[in-house]
Coordinates of N, CA, C and O in Angstrom, one line a residue:
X1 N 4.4 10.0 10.2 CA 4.3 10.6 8.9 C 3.8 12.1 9.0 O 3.1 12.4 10.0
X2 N 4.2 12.8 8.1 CA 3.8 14.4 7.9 C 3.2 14.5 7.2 O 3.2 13.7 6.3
X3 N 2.3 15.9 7.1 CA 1.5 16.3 6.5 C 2.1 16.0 4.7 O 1.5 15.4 3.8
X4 N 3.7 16.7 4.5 CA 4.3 16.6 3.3 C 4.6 15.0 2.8 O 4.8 14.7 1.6
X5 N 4.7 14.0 3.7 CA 4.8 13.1 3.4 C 3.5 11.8 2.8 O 3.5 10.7 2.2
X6 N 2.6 12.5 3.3 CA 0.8 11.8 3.5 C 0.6 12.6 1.9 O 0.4 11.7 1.1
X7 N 0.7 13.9 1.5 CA 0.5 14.0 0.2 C 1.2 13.6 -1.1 O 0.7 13.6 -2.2
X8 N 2.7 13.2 -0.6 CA 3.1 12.3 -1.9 C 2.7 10.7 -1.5 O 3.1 9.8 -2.3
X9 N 2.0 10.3 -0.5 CA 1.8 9.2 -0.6 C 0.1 8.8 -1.5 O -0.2 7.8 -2.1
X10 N -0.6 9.9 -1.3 CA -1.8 10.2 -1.9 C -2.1 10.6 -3.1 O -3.1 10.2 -3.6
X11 N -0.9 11.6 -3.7 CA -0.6 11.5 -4.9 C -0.2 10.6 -5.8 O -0.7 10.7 -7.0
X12 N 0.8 9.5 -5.5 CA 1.4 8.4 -5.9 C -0.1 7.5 -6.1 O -0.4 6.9 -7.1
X13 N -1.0 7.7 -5.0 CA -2.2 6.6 -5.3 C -3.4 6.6 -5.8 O -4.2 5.7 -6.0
X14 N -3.2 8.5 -6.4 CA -4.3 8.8 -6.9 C -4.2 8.4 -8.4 O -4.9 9.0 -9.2
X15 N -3.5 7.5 -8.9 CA -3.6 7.1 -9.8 C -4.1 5.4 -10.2 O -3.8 4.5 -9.4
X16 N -4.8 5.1 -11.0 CA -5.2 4.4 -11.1 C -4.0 2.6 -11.0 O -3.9 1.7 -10.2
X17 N -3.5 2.9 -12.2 CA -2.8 1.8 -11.9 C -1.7 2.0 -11.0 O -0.6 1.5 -11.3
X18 N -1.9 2.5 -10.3 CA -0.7 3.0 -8.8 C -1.3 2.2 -7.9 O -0.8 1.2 -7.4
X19 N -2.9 2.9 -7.7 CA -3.4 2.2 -6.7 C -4.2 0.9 -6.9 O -4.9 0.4 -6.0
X20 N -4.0 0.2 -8.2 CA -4.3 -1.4 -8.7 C -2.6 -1.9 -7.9 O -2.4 -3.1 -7.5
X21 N -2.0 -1.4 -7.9 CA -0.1 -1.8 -7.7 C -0.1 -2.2 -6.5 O 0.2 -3.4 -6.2
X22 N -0.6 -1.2 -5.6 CA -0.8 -1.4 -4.1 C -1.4 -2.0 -3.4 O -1.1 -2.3 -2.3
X23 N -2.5 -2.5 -3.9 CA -3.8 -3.4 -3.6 C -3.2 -4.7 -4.3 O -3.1 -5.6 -3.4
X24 N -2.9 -5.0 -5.1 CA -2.0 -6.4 -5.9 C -1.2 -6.7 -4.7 O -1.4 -7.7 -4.0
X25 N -0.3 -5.9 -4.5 CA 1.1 -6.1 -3.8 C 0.5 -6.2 -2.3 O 1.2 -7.0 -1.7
X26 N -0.5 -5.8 -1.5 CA -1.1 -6.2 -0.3 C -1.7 -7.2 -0.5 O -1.9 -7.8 0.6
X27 N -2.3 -7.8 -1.5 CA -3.1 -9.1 -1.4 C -2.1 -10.1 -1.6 O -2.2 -11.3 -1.3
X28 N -1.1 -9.6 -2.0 CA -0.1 -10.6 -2.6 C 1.0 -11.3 -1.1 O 1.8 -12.3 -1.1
X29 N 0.6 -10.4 -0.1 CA 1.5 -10.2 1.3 C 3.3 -10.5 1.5 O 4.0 -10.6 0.6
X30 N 3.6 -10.6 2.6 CA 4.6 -10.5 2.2 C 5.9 -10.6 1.0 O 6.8 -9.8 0.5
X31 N 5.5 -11.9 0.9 CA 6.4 -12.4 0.0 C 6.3 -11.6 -1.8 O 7.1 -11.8 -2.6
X32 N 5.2 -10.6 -1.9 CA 5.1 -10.0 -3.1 C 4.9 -11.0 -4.5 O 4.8 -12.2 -4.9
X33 N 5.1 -9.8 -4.8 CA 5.3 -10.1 -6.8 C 6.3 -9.8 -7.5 O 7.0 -9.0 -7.0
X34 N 6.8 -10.4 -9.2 CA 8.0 -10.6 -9.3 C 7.5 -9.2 -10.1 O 6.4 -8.6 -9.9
X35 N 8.3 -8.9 -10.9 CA 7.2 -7.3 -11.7 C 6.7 -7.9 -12.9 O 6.0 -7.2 -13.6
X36 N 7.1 -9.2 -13.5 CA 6.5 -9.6 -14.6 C 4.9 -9.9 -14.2 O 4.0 -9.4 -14.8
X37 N 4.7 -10.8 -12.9 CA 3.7 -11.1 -12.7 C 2.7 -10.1 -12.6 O 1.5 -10.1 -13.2
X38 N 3.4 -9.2 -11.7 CA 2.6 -7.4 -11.1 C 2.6 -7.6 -12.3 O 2.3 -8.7 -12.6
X39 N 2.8 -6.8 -13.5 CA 2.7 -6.0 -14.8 C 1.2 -6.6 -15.1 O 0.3 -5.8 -15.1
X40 N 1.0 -8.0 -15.5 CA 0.3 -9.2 -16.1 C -1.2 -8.6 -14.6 O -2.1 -7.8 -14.9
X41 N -1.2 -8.9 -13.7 CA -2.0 -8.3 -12.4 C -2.6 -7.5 -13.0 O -3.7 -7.8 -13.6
X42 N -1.9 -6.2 -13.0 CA -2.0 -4.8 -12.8 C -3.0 -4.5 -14.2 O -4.0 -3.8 -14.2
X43 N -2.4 -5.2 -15.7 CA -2.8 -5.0 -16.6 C -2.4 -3.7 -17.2 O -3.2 -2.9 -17.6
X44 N -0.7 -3.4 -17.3 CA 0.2 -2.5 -17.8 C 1.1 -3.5 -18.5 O 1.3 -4.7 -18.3
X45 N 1.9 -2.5 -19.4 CA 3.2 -3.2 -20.2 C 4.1 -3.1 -18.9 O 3.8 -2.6 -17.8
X46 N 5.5 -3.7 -19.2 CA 6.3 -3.7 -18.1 C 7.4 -2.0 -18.1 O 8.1 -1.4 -17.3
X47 N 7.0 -1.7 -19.3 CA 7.8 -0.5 -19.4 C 7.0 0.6 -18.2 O 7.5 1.0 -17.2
X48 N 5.7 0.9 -18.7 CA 4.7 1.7 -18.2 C 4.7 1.4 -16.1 O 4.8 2.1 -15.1
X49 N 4.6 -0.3 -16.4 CA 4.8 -0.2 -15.0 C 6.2 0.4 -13.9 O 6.4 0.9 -12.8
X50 N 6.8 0.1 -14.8 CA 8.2 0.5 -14.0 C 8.0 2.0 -13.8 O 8.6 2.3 -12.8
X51 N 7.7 2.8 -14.2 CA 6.9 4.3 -14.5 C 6.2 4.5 -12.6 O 6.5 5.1 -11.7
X52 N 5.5 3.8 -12.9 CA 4.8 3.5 -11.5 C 5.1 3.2 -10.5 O 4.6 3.8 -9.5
X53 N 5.9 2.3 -10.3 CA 6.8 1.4 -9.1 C 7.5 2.4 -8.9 O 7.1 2.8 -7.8
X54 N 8.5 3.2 -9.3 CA 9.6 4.3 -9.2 C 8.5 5.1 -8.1 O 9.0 5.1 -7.0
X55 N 7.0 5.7 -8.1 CA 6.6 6.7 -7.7 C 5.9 6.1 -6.6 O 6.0 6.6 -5.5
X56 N 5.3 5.0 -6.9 CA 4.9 4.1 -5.7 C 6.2 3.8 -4.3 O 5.9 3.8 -3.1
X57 N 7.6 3.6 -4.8 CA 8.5 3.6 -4.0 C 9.2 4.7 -3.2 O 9.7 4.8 -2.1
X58 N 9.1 5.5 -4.3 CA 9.3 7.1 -3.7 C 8.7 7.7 -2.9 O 9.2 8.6 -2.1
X59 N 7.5 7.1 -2.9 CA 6.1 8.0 -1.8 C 6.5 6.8 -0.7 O 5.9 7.0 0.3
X60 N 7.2 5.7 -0.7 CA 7.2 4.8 0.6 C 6.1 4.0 0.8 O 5.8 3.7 2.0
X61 N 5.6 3.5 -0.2 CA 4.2 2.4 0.2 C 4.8 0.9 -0.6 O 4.6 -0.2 0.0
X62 N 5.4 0.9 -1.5 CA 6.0 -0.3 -1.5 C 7.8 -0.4 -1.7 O 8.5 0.6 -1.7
X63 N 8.0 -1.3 -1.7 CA 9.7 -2.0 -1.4 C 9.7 -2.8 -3.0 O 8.8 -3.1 -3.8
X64 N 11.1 -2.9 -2.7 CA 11.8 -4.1 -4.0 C 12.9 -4.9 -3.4 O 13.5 -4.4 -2.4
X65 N 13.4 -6.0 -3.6 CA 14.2 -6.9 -3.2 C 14.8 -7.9 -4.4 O 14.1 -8.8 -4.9
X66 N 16.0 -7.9 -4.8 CA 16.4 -8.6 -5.9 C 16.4 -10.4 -5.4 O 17.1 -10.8 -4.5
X67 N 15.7 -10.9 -5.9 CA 15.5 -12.2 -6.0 C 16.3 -13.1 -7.6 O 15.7 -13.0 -8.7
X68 N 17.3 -13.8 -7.3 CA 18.4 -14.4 -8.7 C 18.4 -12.7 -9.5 O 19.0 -11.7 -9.3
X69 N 17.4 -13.4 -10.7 CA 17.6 -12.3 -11.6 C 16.5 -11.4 -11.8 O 16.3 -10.4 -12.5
X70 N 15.5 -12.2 -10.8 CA 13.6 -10.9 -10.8 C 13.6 -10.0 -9.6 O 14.1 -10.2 -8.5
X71 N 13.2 -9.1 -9.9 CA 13.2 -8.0 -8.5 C 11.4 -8.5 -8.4 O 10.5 -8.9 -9.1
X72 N 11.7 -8.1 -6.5 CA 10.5 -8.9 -6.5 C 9.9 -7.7 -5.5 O 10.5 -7.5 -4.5
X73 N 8.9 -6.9 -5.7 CA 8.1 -5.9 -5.2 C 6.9 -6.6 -4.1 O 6.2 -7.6 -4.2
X74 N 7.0 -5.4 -2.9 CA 6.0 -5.4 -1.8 C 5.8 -4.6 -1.6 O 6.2 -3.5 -2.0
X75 N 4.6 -5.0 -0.7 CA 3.3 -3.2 0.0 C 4.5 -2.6 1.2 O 3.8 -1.7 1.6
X76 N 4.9 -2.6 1.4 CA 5.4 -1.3 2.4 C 4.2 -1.1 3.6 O 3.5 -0.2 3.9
X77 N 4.3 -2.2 4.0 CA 2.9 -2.0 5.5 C 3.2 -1.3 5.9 O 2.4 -0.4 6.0
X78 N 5.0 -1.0 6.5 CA 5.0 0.4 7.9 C 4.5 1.6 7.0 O 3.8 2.5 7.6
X79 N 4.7 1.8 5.3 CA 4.5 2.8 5.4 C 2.9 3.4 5.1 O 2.7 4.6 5.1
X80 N 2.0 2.5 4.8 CA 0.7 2.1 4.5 C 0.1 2.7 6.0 O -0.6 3.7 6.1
X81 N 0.6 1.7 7.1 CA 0.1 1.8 8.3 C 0.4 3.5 8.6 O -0.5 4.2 9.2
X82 N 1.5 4.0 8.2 CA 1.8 5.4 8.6 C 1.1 6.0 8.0 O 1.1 7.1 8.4
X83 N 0.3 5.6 6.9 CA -0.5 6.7 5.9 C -1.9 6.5 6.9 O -2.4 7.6 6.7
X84 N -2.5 6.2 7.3 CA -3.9 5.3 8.2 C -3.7 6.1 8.7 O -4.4 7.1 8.5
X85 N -2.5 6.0 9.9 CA -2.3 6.3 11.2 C -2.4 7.9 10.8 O -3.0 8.4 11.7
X86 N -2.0 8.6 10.1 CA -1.7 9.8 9.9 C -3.2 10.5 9.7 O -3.5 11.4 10.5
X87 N -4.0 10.0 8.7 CA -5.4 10.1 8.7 C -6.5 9.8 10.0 O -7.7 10.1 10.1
X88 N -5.8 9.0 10.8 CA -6.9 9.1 11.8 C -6.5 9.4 13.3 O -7.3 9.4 14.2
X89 N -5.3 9.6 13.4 CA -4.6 10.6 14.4 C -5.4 11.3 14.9 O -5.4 10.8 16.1
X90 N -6.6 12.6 14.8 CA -6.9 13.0 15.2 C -8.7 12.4 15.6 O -9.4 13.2 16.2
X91 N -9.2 11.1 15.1 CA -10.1 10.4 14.8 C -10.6 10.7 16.6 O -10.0 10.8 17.7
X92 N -11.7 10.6 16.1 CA -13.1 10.0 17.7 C -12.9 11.4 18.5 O -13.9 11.4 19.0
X93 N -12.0 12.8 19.0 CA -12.2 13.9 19.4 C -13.0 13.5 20.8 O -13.7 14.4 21.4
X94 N -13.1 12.0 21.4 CA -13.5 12.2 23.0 C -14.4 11.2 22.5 O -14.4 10.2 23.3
X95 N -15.4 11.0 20.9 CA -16.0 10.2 20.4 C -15.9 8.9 20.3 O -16.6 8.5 19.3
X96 N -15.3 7.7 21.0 CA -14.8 6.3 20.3 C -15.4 5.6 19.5 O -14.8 4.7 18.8
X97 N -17.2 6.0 19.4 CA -17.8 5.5 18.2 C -17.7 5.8 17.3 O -18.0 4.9 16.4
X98 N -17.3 7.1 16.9 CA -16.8 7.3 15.8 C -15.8 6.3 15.1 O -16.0 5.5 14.1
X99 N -15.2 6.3 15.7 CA -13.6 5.5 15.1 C -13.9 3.9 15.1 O -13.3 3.1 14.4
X100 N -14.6 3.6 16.0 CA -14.7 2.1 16.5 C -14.8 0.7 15.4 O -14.4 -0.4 15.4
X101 N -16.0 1.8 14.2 CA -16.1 0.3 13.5 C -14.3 0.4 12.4 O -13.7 -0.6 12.0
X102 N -14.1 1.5 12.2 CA -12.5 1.7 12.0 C -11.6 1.0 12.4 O -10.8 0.3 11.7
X103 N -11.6 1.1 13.2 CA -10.2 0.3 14.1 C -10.3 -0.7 14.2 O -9.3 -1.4 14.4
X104 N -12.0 -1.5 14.2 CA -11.9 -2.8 14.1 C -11.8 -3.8 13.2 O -11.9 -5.0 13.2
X105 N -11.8 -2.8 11.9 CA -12.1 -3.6 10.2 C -9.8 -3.5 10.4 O -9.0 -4.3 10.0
X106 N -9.7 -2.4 10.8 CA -8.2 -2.3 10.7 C -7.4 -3.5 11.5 O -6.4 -4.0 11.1
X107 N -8.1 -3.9 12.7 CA -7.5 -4.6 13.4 C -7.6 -6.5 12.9 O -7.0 -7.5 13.2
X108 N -8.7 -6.3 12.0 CA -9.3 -7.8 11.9 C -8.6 -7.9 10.4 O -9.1 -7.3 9.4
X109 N -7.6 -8.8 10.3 CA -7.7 -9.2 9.0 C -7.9 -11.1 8.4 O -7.3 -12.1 8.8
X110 N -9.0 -11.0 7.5 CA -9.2 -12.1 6.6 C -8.4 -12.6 6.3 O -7.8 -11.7 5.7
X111 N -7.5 -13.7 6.3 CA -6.5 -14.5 5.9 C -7.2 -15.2 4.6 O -8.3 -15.7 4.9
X112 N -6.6 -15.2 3.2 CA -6.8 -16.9 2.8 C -7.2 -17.8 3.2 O -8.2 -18.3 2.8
X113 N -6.3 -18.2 4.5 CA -6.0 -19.2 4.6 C -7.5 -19.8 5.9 O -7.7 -21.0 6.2
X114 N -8.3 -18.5 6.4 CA -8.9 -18.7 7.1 C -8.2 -18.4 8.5 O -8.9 -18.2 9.5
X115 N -7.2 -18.3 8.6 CA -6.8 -17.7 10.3 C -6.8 -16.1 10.2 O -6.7 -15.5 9.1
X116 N -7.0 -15.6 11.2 CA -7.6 -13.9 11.6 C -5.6 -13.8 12.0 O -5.0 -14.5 12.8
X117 N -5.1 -12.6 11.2 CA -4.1 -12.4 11.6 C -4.2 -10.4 11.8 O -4.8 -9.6 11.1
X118 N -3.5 -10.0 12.9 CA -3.8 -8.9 14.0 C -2.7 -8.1 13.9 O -1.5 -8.6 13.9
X119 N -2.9 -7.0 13.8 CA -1.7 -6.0 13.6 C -1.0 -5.4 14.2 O -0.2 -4.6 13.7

């Protein structure tokens, strides 16, 4: 990711229900949300959300996939992971404690379900 690309992804999230969209759609994991559900989540009309989704998709943090007749929206991990990665690229400068408790809240994720799944 580039510098021009890390700012429309930043911009896209500086928004409130952008970044409710994104956080829905990562808890929601792969398999996503249909956009009626997201809308109902997010707590937008469906018109307004689609507003959103357009710029959220544009900046590369979530996907869409037609499912029958529901389009069904996801987080865009690679491109989430590329927005992190881009931010801490130059992280710890020789320091590893700096970065350390970072990398390991990044590396450790809570499952539901109770299993630790690793990135």
């Amino acid at each position: 990711m580039d510098e021009r690309q890390a700012l429309a992804a930043f911009a896209a999230l500086g928004q409130e229900h952008r970044l409710r969209v994104v956080r829905a759609l990562v808890t929601a994991g792969p398999d996503g949300l249909a956009a009626g559900a997201l809308a109902s989540e997010v707590g937008v009309s469906s018109t307004n959300l689609s507003f959103h989704l357009k710029e959220l998709s544009h900046a590369g943090l979530i996907t869409s996939r037609r499912e029958g007749k529901s389009i069904i929206y996801s987080a865009a991990y690679a491109g989430l992971s590329a927005l992190i990665a881009f931010l801490m690229r130059d992280c710890c400068q020789g320091r590893p404690e700096v970065c350390a408790p970072i990398a390991a809240a990044l590396y450790a994720c809570e499952c539901p379900n109770g299993d630790t799944a690793h990135a």
